[in-house]
C-alpha positions as YAML, in Angstrom:
chain: A
units: angstrom
residues:
- id: 1
  name: MET
  ca: [66.06, 189.03, 24.33]
- id: 2
  name: GLN
  ca: [65.66, 186.28, 26.90]
- id: 3
  name: PRO
  ca: [68.68, 184.82, 28.83]
- id: 4
  name: LEU
  ca: [70.13, 181.73, 27.42]
- id: 5
  name: PRO
  ca: [69.10, 178.50, 29.09]
- id: 6
  name: LYS
  ca: [71.33, 176.50, 31.35]
- id: 7
  name: ILE
  ca: [72.85, 173.52, 29.50]
- id: 8
  name: ALA
  ca: [74.69, 170.41, 30.47]
- id: 9
  name: LEU
  ca: [76.90, 167.89, 28.58]
- id: 10
  name: ALA
  ca: [77.72, 164.32, 29.38]
- id: 11
  name: ALA
  ca: [81.26, 163.91, 30.64]
- id: 12
  name: SER
  ca: [81.92, 161.02, 27.93]
- id: 13
  name: ASP
  ca: [80.82, 163.44, 25.17]
- id: 14
  name: TYR
  ca: [82.91, 166.31, 26.30]
- id: 15
  name: PRO
  ca: [86.43, 165.59, 25.02]
- id: 16
  name: ARG
  ca: [85.53, 164.54, 21.46]
- id: 17
  name: LEU
  ca: [82.82, 167.74, 21.46]
- id: 18
  name: GLU
  ca: [85.59, 170.13, 22.75]
- id: 19
  name: LYS
  ca: [87.83, 169.03, 19.98]
- id: 20
  name: LEU
  ca: [85.44, 168.86, 17.22]
- id: 21
  name: ALA
  ca: [84.26, 172.47, 18.23]
- id: 22
  name: ARG
  ca: [87.97, 173.93, 18.44]
- id: 23
  name: VAL
  ca: [88.93, 172.45, 15.15]
- id: 24
  name: ALA
  ca: [85.81, 173.81, 13.39]
- id: 25
  name: ALA
  ca: [86.31, 177.27, 15.06]
- id: 26
  name: GLN
  ca: [89.87, 177.38, 13.90]
- id: 27
  name: GLN
  ca: [88.72, 176.85, 10.48]
- id: 28
  name: GLY
  ca: [86.53, 179.90, 10.85]
- id: 29
  name: ASP
  ca: [83.33, 177.84, 10.85]
- id: 30
  name: ALA
  ca: [80.69, 179.91, 12.37]
- id: 31
  name: THR
  ca: [78.72, 176.79, 14.02]
- id: 32
  name: GLY
  ca: [82.11, 175.62, 15.41]
- id: 33
  name: ILE
  ca: [82.53, 179.08, 16.90]
- id: 34
  name: PHE
  ca: [78.85, 178.79, 18.40]
- id: 35
  name: LEU
  ca: [79.34, 175.15, 19.70]
- id: 36
  name: ALA
  ca: [82.68, 176.10, 21.47]
- id: 37
  name: GLY
  ca: [80.93, 178.90, 23.26]
- id: 38
  name: GLU
  ca: [78.21, 176.58, 24.32]
- id: 39
  name: ILE
  ca: [80.71, 173.96, 25.49]
- id: 40
  name: ASP
  ca: [82.52, 176.58, 27.50]
- id: 41
  name: ARG
  ca: [79.40, 177.57, 29.39]
- id: 42
  name: ALA
  ca: [78.05, 174.09, 29.87]
- id: 43
  name: LYS
  ca: [77.69, 172.01, 33.21]
- id: 44
  name: ILE
  ca: [79.71, 168.73, 32.64]
- id: 45
  name: ILE
  ca: [77.64, 165.95, 34.40]
- id: 46
  name: PRO
  ca: [78.68, 162.29, 35.04]
- id: 47
  name: ASP
  ca: [77.28, 159.96, 32.55]
- id: 48
  name: GLU
  ca: [75.69, 157.88, 35.56]
- id: 49
  name: ALA
  ca: [73.98, 161.08, 36.89]
- id: 50
  name: SER
  ca: [70.19, 160.66, 36.66]
- id: 51
  name: GLU
  ca: [69.99, 164.22, 35.17]
- id: 52
  name: VAL
  ca: [71.59, 162.80, 31.97]
- id: 53
  name: ALA
  ca: [68.29, 161.05, 30.84]
- id: 54
  name: SER
  ca: [66.50, 164.55, 30.62]
- id: 55
  name: VAL
  ca: [69.17, 166.32, 28.69]
- id: 56
  name: VAL
  ca: [69.95, 166.32, 24.92]
- id: 57
  name: THR
  ca: [73.20, 164.47, 24.60]
- id: 58
  name: LEU
  ca: [74.72, 162.75, 21.68]
- id: 59
  name: GLY
  ca: [72.54, 159.96, 20.41]
- id: 60
  name: SER
  ca: [69.33, 161.64, 22.00]
- id: 61
  name: TRP
  ca: [65.90, 161.67, 20.36]
- id: 62
  name: VAL
  ca: [64.55, 165.13, 20.44]
- id: 63
  name: THR
  ca: [61.13, 166.46, 19.61]
- id: 64
  name: TYR
  ca: [61.17, 170.15, 18.79]
- id: 65
  name: TRP
  ca: [59.50, 173.11, 17.21]
- id: 66
  name: ILE
  ca: [60.75, 176.19, 15.55]
- id: 67
  name: ASN
  ca: [59.38, 179.71, 15.98]
- id: 68
  name: TRP
  ca: [58.30, 180.17, 12.49]
- id: 69
  name: GLY
  ca: [55.28, 177.70, 12.68]
- id: 70
  name: VAL
  ca: [56.85, 174.53, 11.22]
- id: 71
  name: PRO
  ca: [55.30, 171.46, 12.88]
- id: 72
  name: SER
  ca: [57.29, 169.75, 15.73]
- id: 73
  name: ARG
  ca: [59.80, 167.16, 14.38]
- id: 74
  name: THR
  ca: [61.61, 164.33, 15.99]
- id: 75
  name: VAL
  ca: [65.60, 163.81, 15.16]
- id: 76
  name: GLN
  ca: [68.48, 162.19, 16.85]
- id: 77
  name: LEU
  ca: [71.64, 164.22, 17.58]
- id: 78
  name: VAL
  ca: [74.72, 162.74, 16.34]
- id: 79
  name: TRP
  ca: [78.29, 163.29, 15.52]
- id: 80
  name: PRO
  ca: [78.96, 164.60, 12.02]
- id: 81
  name: ASP
  ca: [80.05, 161.58, 10.54]
- id: 82
  name: GLU
  ca: [77.09, 159.63, 11.47]
- id: 83
  name: CYS
  ca: [74.69, 161.92, 9.89]
- id: 84
  name: SER
  ca: [74.66, 160.78, 6.14]
- id: 85
  name: GLN
  ca: [71.66, 161.58, 4.29]
- id: 86
  name: ASP
  ca: [69.16, 160.20, 6.87]
- id: 87
  name: PRO
  ca: [66.75, 163.22, 7.57]
- id: 88
  name: SER
  ca: [65.91, 161.86, 11.11]
- id: 89
  name: ARG
  ca: [69.61, 162.57, 12.02]
- id: 90
  name: VAL
  ca: [70.98, 165.96, 12.89]
- id: 91
  name: SER
  ca: [74.70, 166.60, 13.25]
- id: 92
  name: VAL
  ca: [76.03, 168.36, 16.46]
- id: 93
  name: LEU
  ca: [78.15, 170.75, 14.01]
- id: 94
  name: SER
  ca: [74.83, 171.84, 12.24]
- id: 95
  name: PRO
  ca: [73.34, 175.24, 13.55]
- id: 96
  name: LEU
  ca: [70.34, 173.29, 14.84]
- id: 97
  name: GLY
  ca: [72.30, 170.48, 16.51]
- id: 98
  name: ALA
  ca: [74.56, 172.91, 18.03]
- id: 99
  name: ALA
  ca: [71.52, 174.78, 19.58]
- id: 100
  name: LEU
  ca: [69.86, 171.63, 20.71]
- id: 101
  name: LEU
  ca: [72.92, 170.17, 22.67]
- id: 102
  name: GLY
  ca: [72.40, 170.28, 26.40]
- id: 103
  name: LEU
  ca: [68.87, 171.43, 26.41]
- id: 104
  name: ARG
  ca: [66.06, 170.00, 28.42]
- id: 105
  name: GLU
  ca: [62.43, 169.73, 27.69]
- id: 106
  name: GLY
  ca: [60.65, 173.23, 27.68]
- id: 107
  name: ASP
  ca: [64.14, 175.02, 26.82]
- id: 108
  name: ARG
  ca: [64.18, 177.58, 24.23]
- id: 109
  name: MET
  ca: [67.54, 178.53, 22.27]
- id: 110
  name: PRO
  ca: [68.03, 181.01, 19.74]
- id: 111
  name: TYR
  ca: [70.31, 180.15, 16.85]
- id: 112
  name: SER
  ca: [71.19, 181.47, 13.33]
- id: 113
  name: VAL
  ca: [70.84, 179.95, 10.00]
- id: 114
  name: GLY
  ca: [72.03, 181.93, 6.86]
- id: 115
  name: GLY
  ca: [71.59, 185.31, 8.82]
- id: 116
  name: CYS
  ca: [68.12, 184.52, 10.15]
- id: 117
  name: LEU
  ca: [67.63, 184.09, 13.88]
- id: 118
  name: ASN
  ca: [65.53, 181.09, 14.69]
- id: 119
  name: LEU
  ca: [64.30, 179.97, 18.27]
- id: 120
  name: VAL
  ca: [64.09, 176.32, 18.74]
- id: 121
  name: THR
  ca: [61.91, 174.99, 21.74]
- id: 122
  name: VAL
  ca: [62.48, 171.42, 23.02]
- id: 123
  name: GLN
  ca: [59.16, 169.42, 23.47]
- id: 124
  name: SER
  ca: [60.66, 166.16, 24.73]
- id: 125
  name: VAL
  ca: [63.94, 164.41, 25.00]
- id: 126
  name: SER
  ca: [64.33, 160.55, 24.98]
- id: 127
  name: GLN
  ca: [67.68, 158.49, 25.18]
- id: 128
  name: SER
  ca: [66.11, 155.70, 22.95]
- id: 129
  name: GLY
  ca: [64.43, 155.80, 19.59]
- id: 130
  name: PRO
  ca: [60.78, 157.01, 19.25]
- id: 131
  name: ASN
  ca: [59.77, 153.61, 17.71]
- id: 132
  name: VAL
  ca: [62.52, 151.40, 18.68]
- id: 133
  name: VAL
  ca: [61.63, 147.79, 19.65]
- id: 134
  name: PRO
  ca: [64.25, 145.66, 21.29]
- id: 135
  name: LEU
  ca: [65.27, 142.62, 19.31]
- id: 136
  name: PHE
  ca: [65.89, 140.74, 22.44]
- id: 137
  name: ARG
  ca: [64.47, 141.45, 25.97]
- id: 138
  name: ARG
  ca: [67.32, 141.58, 28.79]
- id: 139
  name: GLY
  ca: [67.83, 138.30, 30.57]
- id: 140
  name: THR
  ca: [66.74, 136.29, 27.65]
- id: 141
  name: THR
  ca: [68.48, 134.51, 24.87]
- id: 142
  name: ALA
  ca: [67.50, 133.05, 21.58]
- id: 143
  name: ARG
  ca: [68.10, 129.32, 21.78]
- id: 144
  name: PRO
  ca: [66.12, 126.21, 20.51]
- id: 145
  name: SER
  ca: [63.82, 125.00, 23.42]
- id: 146
  name: SER
  ca: [64.92, 121.44, 22.83]
- id: 147
  name: PRO
  ca: [67.71, 119.76, 20.65]
- id: 148
  name: GLY
  ca: [65.17, 118.51, 18.16]
- id: 149
  name: ASP
  ca: [64.12, 122.10, 17.30]
- id: 150
  name: ASP
  ca: [67.54, 122.94, 15.84]
- id: 151
  name: PRO
  ca: [67.53, 122.16, 12.07]
- id: 152
  name: GLY
  ca: [71.24, 122.44, 11.93]
- id: 153
  name: PRO
  ca: [73.48, 123.76, 9.17]
- id: 154
  name: THR
  ca: [71.62, 121.52, 6.31]
- id: 155
  name: ALA
  ca: [68.36, 123.36, 6.92]
- id: 156
  name: ALA
  ca: [69.43, 126.04, 4.55]
...
């Protein structure tokens, strides 16, 4: 078996992650126990460090593939309460989410689902969505070019 990759956590995520993992582990949740162990071995880095951009953190978009030949997939790592039924979101309290947390491009991490050992490989990490287009560009505001362009409240 290969050694586990070094992982890092953003300082702002650490308190909530630690509490989430501790509570889940106390309830006997296997993923909570795994996550708590990962948090214990992680390097905590300041949010403003340039290194954060290349690390899978909460909110990151991650493209990965798994050892059993499934094509690569892109998901966002989120808190459990943000997961809902959206297949593009993976909870940090799921086996895959806990395994992805703190990894960098090229890292490989073993994790278990239903007694089956899997190996996830991170292909890429992004801190913004894969197809997200900003509604407004920085430094610009949406306002009429002249007072005559504003139809006012009667336009509806």
